[in-house]
């Protein structure tokens, strides 16, 4: 089994002469898998019900002939002009009531029965036609669901929302209770009175907004499931859909992962951002964890620059290779790019590609060829697994809820997660990023950064985890509301008070950083502070100045067989590292290797017979790592690795 290599292949943009060149260049570059057909709807069904699959048959046959597998798209990501022309009612509506027009892509209301019916008809034809095609490897349903159209507020969606609410709440009384509708005179007498949360004079009802976010995610998921079930009826090939970006608030990756055979991710770290690799690392650990550690597919990355940022930096020499191997190190079994051949026209003509405008004799394409060769040499790592001692908890409902307005302060969940993750990443500790409902007993340490919305079951499981010997780290504004956005009464954070050994009386969000005293060292707290009353917990850091001077900021509480840490503020990065190092000492969590240079990322994938150590130098200086084994990429024994800036090593460890 190889590590797959390839990209989005859009042959409809080119003539058959170019296809012939593609079929020479792809095998020469080591391409084994391409996503094909993603935007082909208008080309295979140019008029309603009039199909033209002839050219696409040729494309599939070409791929099979060249030994390249197809990640075959269901072609429904961009409805053709005739569909919205005949049925303008499929076009999505924004919260302010305005309609979105066609002219780009993903211009459909997810709840639209008309869109779904036309999509299903096409997918049925397609699945029937290509189910047994020799090129077919994977079904690629849709494309980046929820990327552009995240919610639709039209009347059709409103009716679908009411249906969804009936299923969730049963009766209007239960809904009124869950939504706290006595507040501001919002009581409903009938489901018919409920609308999507369209633009209102001021803050809407948070429970209403949260349910609409859940519904909108489900409505899009229904589109995916409809197409998945059709292809499954014809074919037993694995089904995936590529997640847009590392994490995307409208689409709950954990929920969606359960509906796929293999998960795939599109990742576009910014080459101009010196910490981009750490941000990507968080997303890769999350996506791997979304299916319990099963290998995942990097379905899209940019070979060089993208074209959708304000400034689009290309990838400096070495970065394409480094970042591709990073995905593999963190559990990917495929590295694919957007796109194979750089478009001549259209909105993405300045987006880099595997074959740039300049053709194959370019730096970009030579780097692609070299990467293809190198990935092919590492086939033995495919299907190996990453193991982690530490889990971070992440939850889409909580993310959606905590970023709503009218809270003590505006909080940014991804920034919060990253602040905790960075302290572990920089300490060379391997993490999983798991849902709040995950089984935790195998982890030595569990970190819960700002899980504002928490049902009692999760709180009980976290408490049991500590009682049983686990080390838990909880950050401020966690365990505050239930699944309906209702505060857990009895002193914050009520369901975690016992395990944390404290009570929070008031939130004191910080406009300016505040001094901290952490074991005699002066540090800084940011974002938040709070009035904590300890109830058994021991202060580890106290506020050094401000109104809370002398009061606890970070605490430690021994509970049952384990330990629970609490951070009432966001320590600045060095202090966060110091606190998490202390918690790690409680948990006995070690880095992947001792004495690793600061900028070297190290990860082990455990194979069936062997273990593989990946070493990635994200820094600008040469790094030396004491390790011995066999060099998988270069061949030959390894006794100490010297890694130049942006260099990568893959070492088969001694048994
Ligand atoms: C992705 C999308 C691709 C292409 C790419 C450009 O979001 O799936 O079709 O647009 O971005 O970076």
mmCIF file of C-alpha atoms and ligand atoms in Angstrom, residues 8 38-39 105 143-144 147-148 242 244 266 268 300 306-308 338 348 351, ligand 1:
data_model
loop_
_atom_site.group_PDB
_atom_site.id
_atom_site.type_symbol
_atom_site.label_atom_id
_atom_site.label_comp_id
_atom_site.label_asym_id
_atom_site.label_seq_id
_atom_site.Cartn_x
_atom_site.Cartn_y
_atom_site.Cartn_z
ATOM 1 C CA UNK A 8 -7.468 17.702 -8.005
ATOM 2 C CA UNK A 38 -15.513 17.877 -8.612
ATOM 3 C CA UNK A 39 -16.781 20.721 -10.806
ATOM 4 C CA UNK A 105 -20.084 27.834 -6.561
ATOM 5 C CA UNK A 143 -16.590 19.202 -2.052
ATOM 6 C CA UNK A 144 -15.872 21.123 1.112
ATOM 7 C CA UNK A 147 -17.356 26.131 2.850
ATOM 8 C CA UNK A 148 -19.288 29.013 1.304
ATOM 9 C CA UNK A 242 -13.030 16.608 2.106
ATOM 10 C CA UNK A 244 -12.804 22.501 4.437
ATOM 11 C CA UNK A 266 -7.959 20.341 2.999
ATOM 12 C CA UNK A 268 -3.779 25.677 3.565
ATOM 13 C CA UNK A 300 -5.900 19.333 -0.745
ATOM 14 C CA UNK A 306 -2.964 30.325 -2.799
ATOM 15 C CA UNK A 307 -4.881 33.222 -4.366
ATOM 16 C CA UNK A 308 -7.412 34.058 -1.672
ATOM 17 C CA UNK A 338 -5.170 21.649 -5.395
ATOM 18 C CA UNK A 348 -8.302 30.450 -9.382
ATOM 19 C CA UNK A 351 -3.555 29.620 -7.377
HETATM 20 C C1 LIG B 1 -10.535 24.656 -1.604
HETATM 21 C C2 LIG B 1 -11.448 24.072 -2.672
HETATM 22 C C3 LIG B 1 -10.755 23.952 -4.006
HETATM 23 C C4 LIG B 1 -9.995 25.202 -4.317
HETATM 24 C C5 LIG B 1 -9.006 25.459 -3.203
HETATM 25 C C6 LIG B 1 -8.132 26.663 -3.438
HETATM 26 O O1 LIG B 1 -11.279 25.306 -0.642
HETATM 27 O O2 LIG B 1 -11.935 22.818 -2.282
HETATM 28 O O3 LIG B 1 -11.729 23.695 -4.989
HETATM 29 O O4 LIG B 1 -10.885 26.258 -4.420
HETATM 30 O O5 LIG B 1 -9.700 25.664 -2.010
HETATM 31 O O6 LIG B 1 -7.282 26.906 -2.346
#
